[in-house]
Short mmCIF file of C-alpha atoms in Angstrom, two decimals:
data_model
loop_
_atom_site.label_atom_id
_atom_site.label_comp_id
_atom_site.label_asym_id
_atom_site.label_seq_id
_atom_site.Cartn_x
_atom_site.Cartn_y
_atom_site.Cartn_z
CA MET I 1 1.09 -7.92 15.72
CA ASN I 2 4.37 -6.41 16.94
CA GLY I 3 6.98 -4.68 14.79
CA ASN I 4 9.48 -7.54 15.09
CA ALA I 5 6.95 -10.00 13.75
CA ARG I 6 6.27 -7.71 10.80
CA ARG I 7 9.96 -7.45 9.94
CA THR I 8 10.54 -11.19 10.39
CA THR I 9 7.75 -12.03 7.97
CA SER I 10 9.05 -9.46 5.54
CA ASN I 11 12.59 -10.80 5.74
CA VAL I 12 11.41 -14.36 5.06
CA VAL I 13 9.58 -13.23 1.93
CA GLN I 14 12.56 -11.14 0.89
CA THR I 15 14.97 -14.06 1.38
CA GLU I 16 12.77 -16.37 -0.67
CA ALA I 17 12.65 -13.83 -3.48
CA LEU I 18 16.44 -13.51 -3.48
CA ALA I 19 16.78 -17.29 -3.51
CA ASN I 20 14.44 -17.49 -6.50
CA ARG I 21 16.03 -14.68 -8.45
CA ARG I 22 16.85 -15.15 -12.11
CA ASP I 23 19.96 -17.09 -13.00
CA ASP I 24 20.45 -15.31 -16.31
CA SER I 25 21.99 -11.86 -16.60
CA VAL I 26 19.39 -9.13 -16.30
CA GLU I 27 19.99 -5.47 -17.10
CA TYR I 28 17.71 -2.46 -17.17
CA VAL I 29 18.48 0.84 -18.85
CA GLY I 30 16.76 4.20 -18.53
CA PHE I 31 16.99 7.24 -20.80
CA ARG I 32 14.84 10.01 -22.25
CA ILE I 33 13.27 10.53 -25.65
CA ASP I 34 11.98 14.06 -26.17
CA GLY I 35 12.00 14.48 -22.40
CA GLN I 36 9.92 11.34 -21.80
CA ALA I 37 11.38 8.74 -19.42
CA VAL I 38 11.91 5.34 -21.07
CA VAL I 39 12.97 2.14 -19.26
CA LEU I 40 13.96 -1.04 -21.08
CA ASN I 41 14.57 -4.59 -19.93
CA LEU I 42 17.56 -5.29 -22.16
CA SER I 43 17.55 -9.00 -21.39
CA GLU I 44 14.06 -9.44 -22.80
CA HIS I 45 14.27 -6.59 -25.34
CA GLN I 46 11.09 -5.10 -23.93
CA ARG I 47 10.02 -1.70 -22.70
CA LEU I 48 9.03 -1.65 -19.04
CA THR I 49 5.73 0.18 -18.65
CA PRO I 50 3.91 1.09 -15.42
CA ASP I 51 0.82 -0.96 -16.34
CA ARG I 52 1.55 -4.08 -14.29
CA SER I 53 2.82 -2.22 -11.22
CA LEU I 54 -0.22 0.08 -11.24
CA ASP I 55 -2.28 -2.93 -10.15
CA LEU I 56 -0.27 -2.87 -6.90
CA VAL I 57 0.29 0.84 -6.25
CA ASN I 58 -0.94 3.89 -8.10
CA HIS I 59 1.66 6.60 -7.64
CA SER I 60 2.28 7.76 -11.21
CA PRO I 61 -0.03 6.46 -13.95
CA THR I 62 1.57 8.95 -16.37
CA GLY I 63 4.95 7.20 -16.28
CA TYR I 64 8.24 6.52 -14.56
CA GLU I 65 10.85 8.89 -13.17
CA TRP I 66 14.14 8.63 -11.30
CA GLY I 67 16.76 10.73 -9.54
CA TYR I 68 14.65 11.88 -6.57
CA ALA I 69 12.23 10.48 -3.97
CA GLY I 70 8.82 11.10 -5.50
CA SER I 71 5.82 9.42 -7.09
CA GLY I 72 7.38 8.66 -10.49
CA PRO I 73 10.45 7.03 -8.91
CA ALA I 74 8.16 5.09 -6.53
CA GLN I 75 6.29 3.66 -9.53
CA LEU I 76 9.58 2.73 -11.20
CA ALA I 77 10.84 1.05 -8.03
CA CYS I 78 7.70 -1.06 -7.82
CA GLY I 79 7.80 -1.84 -11.54
CA LEU I 80 11.43 -2.91 -11.48
CA LEU I 81 11.05 -5.16 -8.43
CA LEU I 82 7.89 -6.71 -9.83
CA ASP I 83 9.51 -7.37 -13.20
CA TYR I 84 12.75 -8.72 -11.76
CA TYR I 85 11.45 -10.89 -8.92
CA ASN I 86 7.97 -11.55 -10.33
CA ASP I 87 6.69 -11.41 -6.74
CA ALA I 88 3.93 -8.95 -5.94
CA GLN I 89 4.42 -9.10 -2.17
CA VAL I 90 8.14 -8.37 -2.34
CA ALA I 91 7.54 -5.48 -4.74
CA ARG I 92 4.70 -4.04 -2.65
CA GLU I 93 6.56 -4.27 0.66
CA HIS I 94 9.97 -3.02 -0.42
CA TYR I 95 9.47 -0.56 -3.27
CA ILE I 96 9.63 2.56 -1.07
CA ALA I 97 12.93 1.50 0.52
CA PHE I 98 14.24 0.48 -2.92
CA ARG I 99 13.21 3.86 -4.31
CA ASN I 100 15.01 5.68 -1.51
CA ARG I 101 18.11 3.48 -1.72
CA VAL I 102 18.47 3.01 -5.48
CA ILE I 103 16.02 4.77 -7.81
CA SER I 104 16.46 8.19 -6.23
CA GLN I 105 20.20 7.97 -6.98
CA LEU I 106 19.95 7.07 -10.68
CA GLU I 107 21.28 9.63 -13.16
CA CYS I 108 21.42 9.74 -16.94
CA ASP I 109 25.13 10.41 -17.25
CA GLY I 110 27.99 9.35 -19.48
CA PRO I 111 28.24 9.65 -23.29
CA ALA I 112 25.04 7.63 -23.78
CA ALA I 113 23.06 9.82 -21.32
CA CYS I 114 21.44 6.83 -19.65
CA TRP I 115 21.59 4.75 -16.48
CA HIS I 116 22.12 0.99 -16.18
CA LEU I 117 20.94 -1.27 -13.37
CA THR I 118 21.82 -4.96 -13.32
CA GLY I 119 20.12 -7.83 -11.57
CA GLU I 120 23.18 -8.26 -9.36
CA GLU I 121 22.90 -4.63 -8.27
CA ILE I 122 19.21 -5.09 -7.48
CA ASP I 123 19.99 -8.19 -5.41
CA ALA I 124 22.78 -6.40 -3.57
CA ALA I 125 20.53 -3.46 -2.70
CA MET I 126 17.68 -5.69 -1.59
CA ALA I 127 20.02 -7.67 0.64
CA THR I 128 20.64 -4.49 2.66
CA ILE I 129 16.97 -3.56 3.02
CA THR I 130 15.53 -4.92 6.26
CA ASP I 131 13.32 -2.07 7.51
CA ASP I 132 11.08 0.60 5.97
CA VAL I 133 8.54 -2.03 4.98
CA VAL I 134 5.44 -0.53 3.41
CA ALA I 135 2.33 -1.19 5.46
CA LEU I 136 0.25 -4.00 3.99
CA PRO I 137 -3.41 -4.77 4.63
CA ASP I 138 -3.78 -7.44 7.32
CA GLY I 139 -4.61 -10.60 5.41
CA GLY I 140 -5.57 -8.56 2.37
CA GLY I 141 -9.19 -8.26 3.54
CA PRO I 142 -11.24 -5.06 3.78
CA SER I 143 -12.43 -3.61 7.03
CA PRO I 144 -16.15 -4.25 7.62
CA SER I 145 -16.67 -0.62 8.65
CA LEU I 146 -14.90 0.98 5.65
CA PRO I 147 -15.45 1.07 1.87
CA GLU I 148 -13.82 -1.78 -0.04
CA ASN I 149 -11.01 0.41 -1.34
CA TRP I 150 -9.71 0.89 2.22
CA ARG I 151 -7.82 -1.54 4.45
CA THR I 152 -6.78 -1.65 8.10
CA VAL I 153 -3.04 -1.89 8.74
CA THR I 154 -1.44 -3.19 11.93
CA ARG I 155 1.12 -1.01 13.66
CA PRO I 156 2.44 -1.56 17.20
CA ASP I 157 1.92 2.04 18.32
CA ARG I 158 -1.02 3.34 16.28
CA ARG I 159 -3.87 2.47 13.95
CA VAL I 160 -3.34 3.10 10.25
CA PHE I 161 -5.85 2.89 7.42
CA GLN I 162 -4.61 2.62 3.85
CA ARG I 163 -6.40 3.29 0.60
CA ALA I 164 -5.75 0.45 -1.83
CA ASP I 165 -6.22 2.35 -5.09
CA ARG I 166 -4.49 5.65 -4.27
CA ASP I 167 -1.61 6.76 -2.08
CA HIS I 168 -3.77 7.98 0.80
CA TYR I 169 -3.38 7.04 4.46
CA ILE I 170 -5.20 7.80 7.69
CA VAL I 171 -3.08 7.68 10.84
CA LEU I 172 -4.81 7.58 14.19
CA GLY I 173 -2.68 8.51 17.18
CA GLU I 174 -3.02 9.94 20.64
CA GLY I 175 -3.41 13.72 20.72
CA THR I 176 -3.24 16.15 23.60
CA ASP I 177 -6.98 15.96 24.35
CA GLY I 178 -7.92 12.57 22.90
CA TRP I 179 -7.29 11.21 19.44
CA LEU I 180 -5.90 12.85 16.33
CA ALA I 181 -6.82 11.33 12.96
CA VAL I 182 -4.82 12.62 9.99
CA LEU I 183 -5.44 11.96 6.29
CA CYS I 184 -2.18 12.19 4.34
CA SER I 185 -0.65 11.41 0.96
CA GLN I 186 2.88 10.60 -0.14
CA GLY I 187 2.52 12.30 -3.53
CA ASP I 188 5.78 13.79 -4.78
CA ARG I 189 7.16 14.28 -1.28
CA ALA I 190 9.80 12.32 0.58
CA TYR I 191 7.44 12.27 3.57
CA PRO I 192 3.64 12.13 3.69
CA ALA I 193 1.82 15.45 3.46
CA PRO I 194 -1.33 15.99 5.59
CA LEU I 195 -4.52 16.61 3.60
CA ALA I 196 -7.05 16.84 6.43
CA SER I 197 -7.42 16.00 10.11
CA ARG I 198 -9.96 15.39 12.84
CA THR I 199 -9.49 15.93 16.57
CA VAL I 200 -11.57 13.44 18.53
CA SER I 201 -12.22 13.68 22.26
CA GLY I 202 -11.71 10.62 24.40
CA ASP I 203 -15.42 9.86 24.67
CA ALA I 204 -16.31 10.61 21.02
CA ASP I 205 -16.84 8.12 18.17
CA VAL I 206 -13.37 7.61 16.73
CA ASP I 207 -14.60 5.27 13.99
CA ARG I 208 -16.98 7.97 12.77
CA ALA I 209 -14.08 10.44 12.49
CA VAL I 210 -12.03 7.91 10.52
CA ARG I 211 -14.98 7.23 8.22
CA ALA I 212 -15.38 10.98 7.62
CA LEU I 213 -11.76 11.18 6.47
CA VAL I 214 -12.23 8.08 4.32
CA ASP I 215 -15.21 9.73 2.63
CA GLU I 216 -13.22 12.93 2.18
CA SER I 217 -10.42 11.00 0.49
CA ASN I 218 -12.83 9.15 -1.78
CA ASP I 219 -14.41 12.47 -2.73
CA LEU I 220 -10.99 13.91 -3.61
CA ILE I 221 -10.15 11.05 -5.97
CA GLU I 222 -12.91 8.66 -6.91
CA PRO I 223 -11.90 5.00 -6.85
CA PRO I 224 -12.17 2.97 -10.05
CA GLU I 225 -15.65 1.74 -10.87
CA GLY I 226 -16.65 -1.31 -8.86
CA GLU I 227 -14.13 -0.75 -6.03
CA CYS I 228 -16.34 1.29 -3.73
#
């Protein structure tokens, strides 16, 4: 699959979500109580918790954050998009770009020491997001050679493997003497941080090197019971 096809598919899904957005006025507010981040959906008089978004991405099970590009803001971005559009694919594909564009800029300022984000502002931001789509598993199915908590992702210039239950990735690219496989994690960083790597010669078993990094990742953070 080429990059243009990936973006075209993403844009179609994004356009459908915008077309199906809520007609009523929606507003979210964020503030702190004893230092703890709290986000409310004012329209529904409900507190927005990470629980639902954690089924899609697991960046910050301890809670939301904002004001920078890290794991807590990533969880909030996914949670907000999922709550507002009620579309898992849109939330999963666009939450990183939405975090970078919107959530990282939120500040608790003014007399009320809080931030406000309306549905119109969410729509306006999403209308400008066309790239930076998060890699999704091809067809949502597991790779036959990897544990079930790992997926194979299509990229035009390299092979990428993505852990479904934690923010771990393996990127396989051409190195100076063969292949370089790198295990990395987004974590609290704006860019992925390498955790481990394998240098594979041209005639070596690349799949075995990838599987070794997969096992290393699973040993670092065990997947939930029944997913491996």
